[in-house]
Each structure stands twice: as C-alpha cells, then as structure tokens.
Short mmCIF file of C-alpha atoms in Angstrom, two decimals:
data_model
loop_
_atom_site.label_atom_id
_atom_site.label_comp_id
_atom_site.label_asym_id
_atom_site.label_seq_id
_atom_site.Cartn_x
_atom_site.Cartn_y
_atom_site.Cartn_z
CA UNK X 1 -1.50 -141.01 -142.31
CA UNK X 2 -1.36 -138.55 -139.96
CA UNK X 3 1.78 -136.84 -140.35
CA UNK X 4 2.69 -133.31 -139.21
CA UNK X 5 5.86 -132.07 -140.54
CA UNK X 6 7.91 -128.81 -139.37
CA UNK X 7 10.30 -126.17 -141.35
CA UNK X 8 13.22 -125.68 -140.88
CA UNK X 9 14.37 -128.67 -138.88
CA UNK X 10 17.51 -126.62 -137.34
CA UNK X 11 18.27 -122.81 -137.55
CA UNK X 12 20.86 -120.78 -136.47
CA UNK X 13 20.36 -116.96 -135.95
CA UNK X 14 21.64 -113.85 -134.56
CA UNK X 15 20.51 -111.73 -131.28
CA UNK X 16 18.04 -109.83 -131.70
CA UNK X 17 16.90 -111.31 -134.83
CA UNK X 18 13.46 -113.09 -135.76
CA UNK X 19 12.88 -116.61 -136.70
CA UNK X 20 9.73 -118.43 -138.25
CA UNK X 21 8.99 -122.19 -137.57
CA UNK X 22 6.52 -124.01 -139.98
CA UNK X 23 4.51 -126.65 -138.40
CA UNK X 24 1.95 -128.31 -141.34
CA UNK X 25 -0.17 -130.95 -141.61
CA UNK X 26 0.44 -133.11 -144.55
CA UNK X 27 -3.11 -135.11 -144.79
CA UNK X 28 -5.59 -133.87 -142.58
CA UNK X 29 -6.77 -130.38 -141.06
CA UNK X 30 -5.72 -130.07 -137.98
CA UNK X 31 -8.29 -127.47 -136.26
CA UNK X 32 -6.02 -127.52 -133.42
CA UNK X 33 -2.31 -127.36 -132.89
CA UNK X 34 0.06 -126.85 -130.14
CA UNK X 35 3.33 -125.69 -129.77
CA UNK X 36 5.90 -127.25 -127.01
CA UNK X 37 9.47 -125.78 -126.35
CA UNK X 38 11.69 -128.97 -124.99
CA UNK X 39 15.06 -127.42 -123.25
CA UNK X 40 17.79 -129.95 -123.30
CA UNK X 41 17.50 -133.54 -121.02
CA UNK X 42 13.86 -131.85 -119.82
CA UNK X 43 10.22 -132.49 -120.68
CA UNK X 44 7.99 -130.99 -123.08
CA UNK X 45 6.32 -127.59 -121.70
CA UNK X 46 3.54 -126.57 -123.78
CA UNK X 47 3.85 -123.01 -124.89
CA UNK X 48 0.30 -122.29 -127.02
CA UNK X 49 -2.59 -123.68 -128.06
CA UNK X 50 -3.15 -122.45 -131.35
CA UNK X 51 -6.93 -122.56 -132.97
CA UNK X 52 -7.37 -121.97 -136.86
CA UNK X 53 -8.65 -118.45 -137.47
CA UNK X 54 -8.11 -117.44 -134.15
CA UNK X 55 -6.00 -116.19 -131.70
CA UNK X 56 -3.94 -118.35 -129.84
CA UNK X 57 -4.25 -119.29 -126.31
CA UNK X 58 -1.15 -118.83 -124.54
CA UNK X 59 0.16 -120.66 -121.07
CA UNK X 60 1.23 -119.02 -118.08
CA UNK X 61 5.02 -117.36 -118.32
CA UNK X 62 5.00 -117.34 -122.47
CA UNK X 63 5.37 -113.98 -123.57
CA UNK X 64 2.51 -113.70 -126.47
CA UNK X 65 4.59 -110.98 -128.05
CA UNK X 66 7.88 -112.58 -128.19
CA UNK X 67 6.34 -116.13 -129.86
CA UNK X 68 3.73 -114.77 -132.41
CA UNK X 69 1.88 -117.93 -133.47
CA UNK X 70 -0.30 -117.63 -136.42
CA UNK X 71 -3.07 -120.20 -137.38
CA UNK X 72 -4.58 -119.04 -140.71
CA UNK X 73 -5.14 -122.65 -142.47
CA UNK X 74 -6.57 -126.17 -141.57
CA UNK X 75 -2.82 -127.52 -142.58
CA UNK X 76 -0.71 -124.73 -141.20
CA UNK X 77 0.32 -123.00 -137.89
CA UNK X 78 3.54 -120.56 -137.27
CA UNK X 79 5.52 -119.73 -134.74
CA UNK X 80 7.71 -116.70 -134.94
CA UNK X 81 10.59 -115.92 -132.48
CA UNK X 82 10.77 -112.11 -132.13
CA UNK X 83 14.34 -110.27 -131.02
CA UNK X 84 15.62 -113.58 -130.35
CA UNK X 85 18.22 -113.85 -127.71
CA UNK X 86 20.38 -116.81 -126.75
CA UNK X 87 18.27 -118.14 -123.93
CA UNK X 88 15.16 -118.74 -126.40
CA UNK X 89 17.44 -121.41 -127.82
CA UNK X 90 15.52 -124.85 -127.50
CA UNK X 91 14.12 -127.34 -129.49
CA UNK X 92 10.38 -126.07 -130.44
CA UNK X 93 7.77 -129.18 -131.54
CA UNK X 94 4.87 -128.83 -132.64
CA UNK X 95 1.80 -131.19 -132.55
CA UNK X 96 -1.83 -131.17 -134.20
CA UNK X 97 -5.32 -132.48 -133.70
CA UNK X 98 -7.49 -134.09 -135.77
CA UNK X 99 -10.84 -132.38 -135.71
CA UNK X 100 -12.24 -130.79 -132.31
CA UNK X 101 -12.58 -133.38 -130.47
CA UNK X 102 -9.86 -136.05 -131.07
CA UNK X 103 -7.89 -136.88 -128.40
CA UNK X 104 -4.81 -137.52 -130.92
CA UNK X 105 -2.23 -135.61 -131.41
CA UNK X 106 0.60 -136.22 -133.90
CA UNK X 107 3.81 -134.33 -133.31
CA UNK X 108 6.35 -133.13 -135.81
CA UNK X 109 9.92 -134.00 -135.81
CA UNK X 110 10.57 -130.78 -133.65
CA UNK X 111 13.33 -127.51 -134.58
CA UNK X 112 16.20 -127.05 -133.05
CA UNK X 113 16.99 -123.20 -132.94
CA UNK X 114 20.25 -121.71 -131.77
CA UNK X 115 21.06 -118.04 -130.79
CA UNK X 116 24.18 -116.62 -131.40
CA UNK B 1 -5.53 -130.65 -111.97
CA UNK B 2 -3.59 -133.11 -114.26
CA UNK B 3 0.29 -134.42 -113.66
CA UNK B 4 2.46 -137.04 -114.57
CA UNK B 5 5.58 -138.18 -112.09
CA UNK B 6 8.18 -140.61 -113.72
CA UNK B 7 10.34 -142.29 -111.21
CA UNK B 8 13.90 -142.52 -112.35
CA UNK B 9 15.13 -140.04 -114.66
CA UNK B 10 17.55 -142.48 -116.08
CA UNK B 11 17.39 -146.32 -116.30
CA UNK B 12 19.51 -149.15 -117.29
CA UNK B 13 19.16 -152.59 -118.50
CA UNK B 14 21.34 -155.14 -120.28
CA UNK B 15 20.22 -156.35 -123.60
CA UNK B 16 17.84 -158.47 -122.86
CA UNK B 17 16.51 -157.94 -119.51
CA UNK B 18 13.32 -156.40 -118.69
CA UNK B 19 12.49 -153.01 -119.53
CA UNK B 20 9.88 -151.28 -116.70
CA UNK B 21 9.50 -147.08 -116.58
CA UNK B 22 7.63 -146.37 -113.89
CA UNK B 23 4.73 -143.51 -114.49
CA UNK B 24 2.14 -142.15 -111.90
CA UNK B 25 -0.77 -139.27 -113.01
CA UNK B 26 -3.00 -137.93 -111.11
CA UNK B 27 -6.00 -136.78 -112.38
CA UNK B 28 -9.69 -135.83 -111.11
CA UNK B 29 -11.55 -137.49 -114.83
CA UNK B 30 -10.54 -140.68 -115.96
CA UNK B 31 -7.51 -140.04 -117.95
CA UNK B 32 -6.24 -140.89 -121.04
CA UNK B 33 -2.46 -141.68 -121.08
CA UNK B 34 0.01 -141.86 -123.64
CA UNK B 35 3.11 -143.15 -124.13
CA UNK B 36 5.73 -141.37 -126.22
CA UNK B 37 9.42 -142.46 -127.22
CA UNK B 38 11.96 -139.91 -128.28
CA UNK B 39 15.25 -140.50 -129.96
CA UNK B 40 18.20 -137.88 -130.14
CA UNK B 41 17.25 -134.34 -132.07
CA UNK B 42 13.87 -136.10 -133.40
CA UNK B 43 10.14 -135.60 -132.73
CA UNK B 44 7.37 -137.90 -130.36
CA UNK B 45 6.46 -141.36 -131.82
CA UNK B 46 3.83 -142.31 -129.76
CA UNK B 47 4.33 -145.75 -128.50
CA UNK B 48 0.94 -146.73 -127.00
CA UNK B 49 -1.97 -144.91 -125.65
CA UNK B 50 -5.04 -146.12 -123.58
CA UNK B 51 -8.38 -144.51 -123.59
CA UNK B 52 -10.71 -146.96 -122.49
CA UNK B 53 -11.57 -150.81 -123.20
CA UNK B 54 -9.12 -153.22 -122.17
CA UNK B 55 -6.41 -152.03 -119.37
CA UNK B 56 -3.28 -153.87 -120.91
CA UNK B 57 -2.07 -151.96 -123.75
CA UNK B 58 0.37 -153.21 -126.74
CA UNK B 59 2.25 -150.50 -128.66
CA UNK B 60 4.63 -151.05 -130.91
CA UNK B 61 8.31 -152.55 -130.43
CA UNK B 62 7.58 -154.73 -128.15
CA UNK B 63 6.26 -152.41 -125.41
CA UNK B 64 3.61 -152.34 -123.60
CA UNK B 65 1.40 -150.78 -120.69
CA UNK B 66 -0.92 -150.86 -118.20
CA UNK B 67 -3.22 -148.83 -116.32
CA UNK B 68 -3.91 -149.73 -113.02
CA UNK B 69 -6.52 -147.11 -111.91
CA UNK B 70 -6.50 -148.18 -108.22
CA UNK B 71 -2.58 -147.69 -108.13
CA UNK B 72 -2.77 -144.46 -110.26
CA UNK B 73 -0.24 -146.13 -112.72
CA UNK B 74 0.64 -146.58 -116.37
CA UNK B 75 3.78 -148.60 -116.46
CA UNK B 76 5.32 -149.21 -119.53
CA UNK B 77 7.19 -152.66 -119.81
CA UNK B 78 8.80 -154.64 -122.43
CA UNK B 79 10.17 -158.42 -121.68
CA UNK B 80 13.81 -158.14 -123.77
CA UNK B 81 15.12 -154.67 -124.07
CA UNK B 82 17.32 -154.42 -127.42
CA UNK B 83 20.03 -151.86 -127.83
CA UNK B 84 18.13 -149.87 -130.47
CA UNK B 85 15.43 -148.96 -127.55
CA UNK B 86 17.85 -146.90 -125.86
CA UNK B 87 16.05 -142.87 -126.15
CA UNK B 88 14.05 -140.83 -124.11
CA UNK B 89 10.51 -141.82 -122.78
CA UNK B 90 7.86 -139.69 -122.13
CA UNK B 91 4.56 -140.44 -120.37
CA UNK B 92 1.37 -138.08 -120.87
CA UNK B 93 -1.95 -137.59 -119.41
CA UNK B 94 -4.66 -136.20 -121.63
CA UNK B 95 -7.99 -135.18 -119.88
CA UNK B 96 -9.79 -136.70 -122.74
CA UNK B 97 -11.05 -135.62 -125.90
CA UNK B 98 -10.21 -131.83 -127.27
CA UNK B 99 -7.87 -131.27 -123.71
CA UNK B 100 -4.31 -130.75 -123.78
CA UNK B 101 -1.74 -132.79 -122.93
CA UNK B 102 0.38 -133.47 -119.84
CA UNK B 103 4.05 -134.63 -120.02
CA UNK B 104 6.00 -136.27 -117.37
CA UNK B 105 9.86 -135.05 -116.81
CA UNK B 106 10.79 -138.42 -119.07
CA UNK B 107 13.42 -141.24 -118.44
CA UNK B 108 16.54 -141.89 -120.11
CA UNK B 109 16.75 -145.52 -121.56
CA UNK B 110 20.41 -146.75 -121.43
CA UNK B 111 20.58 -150.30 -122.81
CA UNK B 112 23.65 -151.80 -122.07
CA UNK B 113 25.55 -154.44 -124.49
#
C-alpha cells in the first residue's frame, strides 16, 4: 500500500514553454502533498506544501507563479512549470501524507525535466 | 529550527565490510528521523524511520539505526555491505506528526568489489 506514483517520469521541453507533472496517490487520499526539486549530486529542497482544496504554501525563494501547484483531489496534486528555461531543469519528486496528521510520507519515483 | 548534517558526502567500503553513514539533527522537539535510500534517476524508499519506542531501529536490507538522543545522532549501519547497496542516502528529520520534512545533503555509497 501506500504508493504515490508521478507522470511523466522524464520530459524534455523547449524555453519558454510550460510543463505539467502528475503526482497521484494510488490507494489512499493524501490530504497533504509536497513537492521537492533535487538538482544533480544535492539534497532534496522542498519547494511547496500543497493542501487539497487549497492554496499551496510555498517556501522561501520558490516563485509561486513560475511552479503553479494545484491540489483539487484527495489522490491528485500538479505541478506546472511556467516559461520554462534551462536552469529549472531538475529532477522534481513529489511525496504525500496520509491523513492530517501522519507523520508518513511516501514519495514518488520523481521527474526528470530537461530544458532545451 | 530543524537540520540534518551528514558527515562524508561520499563513502566507501569493500563488499563486505561495515557500512556506517554518519547523521547529526538538531532539533528543539523530539524528532522523528528517517532514513531514505536513493538509487540512480529513481524516487525515496524509505529505509527505516524511528518515532518513538525502542532506540535501535531495523529497516530493511540489512540496515539499521540508532538514535542516540544525548549524542544528537541517527547512524545508520549495516554489518556486510553488498555491491547492490551502492546509491545515495538520505537522512531526514520530521518535527513529528503533520510537519514537514528535513533532508540532510546525503552520502554517496560506493561499494567496492
């Protein structure tokens, strides 16, 4: 159980274009889910927290209107990459709780996105 | 304020030999801590995790941890390191339930033949 899975698993795309990154949870609701961006040999830095039917709560240095995350089911959270530009290329993973006051949280197998 | 500091970006072993990643958090709640294993172009698997109970923690493959409040420390150790436990580890502090996590900077397994 607990599995969290994430869409597409790689993407290239062009400067200046947008990109959408599924992150769903296959069987549970997940009132909670989070969004990391890992850049190559380095740690996970957690970009959002992201609460279902509300707005997400961004950390310090994300631009909110450059990665629009949308929350609008138990099972699924988005994260779109606006005017993308080479240096938002990174691998993006996404994690989710179970319930509000789990500790858990299962992560998906990540995304790697490229900018060309 | 949470953080996690791993010592030693990158350690290596010979098959066989013991396996200890050092990780330090500080934290002003009792913690929770986590740790996570990460193989090339692939996701978290966590590995262990303590929350309270019992301070030495099993996880899977072998591994395990544990906390040492006094010392601040979650090691994570396994007796015979095999070549398929060479990836990336990651230690995290959670503040406890419904709090975010913290990651430490990770450490590069190399297991060497």
């Amino acid at each position: 159980g607990a599995v969290v899975s994430q869409h597409p698993s790689w993407v290239i795309c062009k400067s200046g274009t947008s990109v959408k990154i599924e992150c769903r949870s296959l069987d549970f609701q997940a009132t909670t889910m989070f969004w990391y961006r890992q850049f190559p040999k380095q740690s996970l830095m957690l970009m959002a927290t992201s609460n279902e039917g509300s707005k997400a709560t961004y950390e310090q240095g994300v631009e909110k209107d450059k990665f629009l995350i949308n929350h609008a089911s138990l099972t699924l959270s988005t994260l779109t990459v606006t005017s993308a530009h080479p240096e938002d290329s990174s691998f993006y993973i996404c994690s989710a709780r179970v319930g509000t006051s789990s500790y858990e949280q299962y992560f998906g197998p990540g995304t790697r996105l490229t900018v060309t | 304020a949470q953080s996690v500091t791993q010592l030693g970006s990158h350690v290596s072993v010979s098959e066989g030999a013991l396996v200890l990643l050092r990780c330090n958090y500080s934290s002003s709640v009792p913690p929770y801590l986590f740790w996570y294993v990460q193989y090339p172009n692939q996701g978290l698997q966590l590995l262990l995790k303590y929350t309270t109970g019992a301070t030495l923690v099993k996880g899977i493959n072998g591994f395990e941890a544990e906390f040492k409040k006094s010392e601040t420390s979650f090691h994570l150790t396994k007796p015979s390191a095999h070549m398929s436990d060479a990836a990336e580890y990651f230690c995290a502090v959670s503040r406890g339930t419904g709090n975010q996590f913290y990651f430490g900077t990770g450490t590069s397994l190399t297991v060497i033949p």
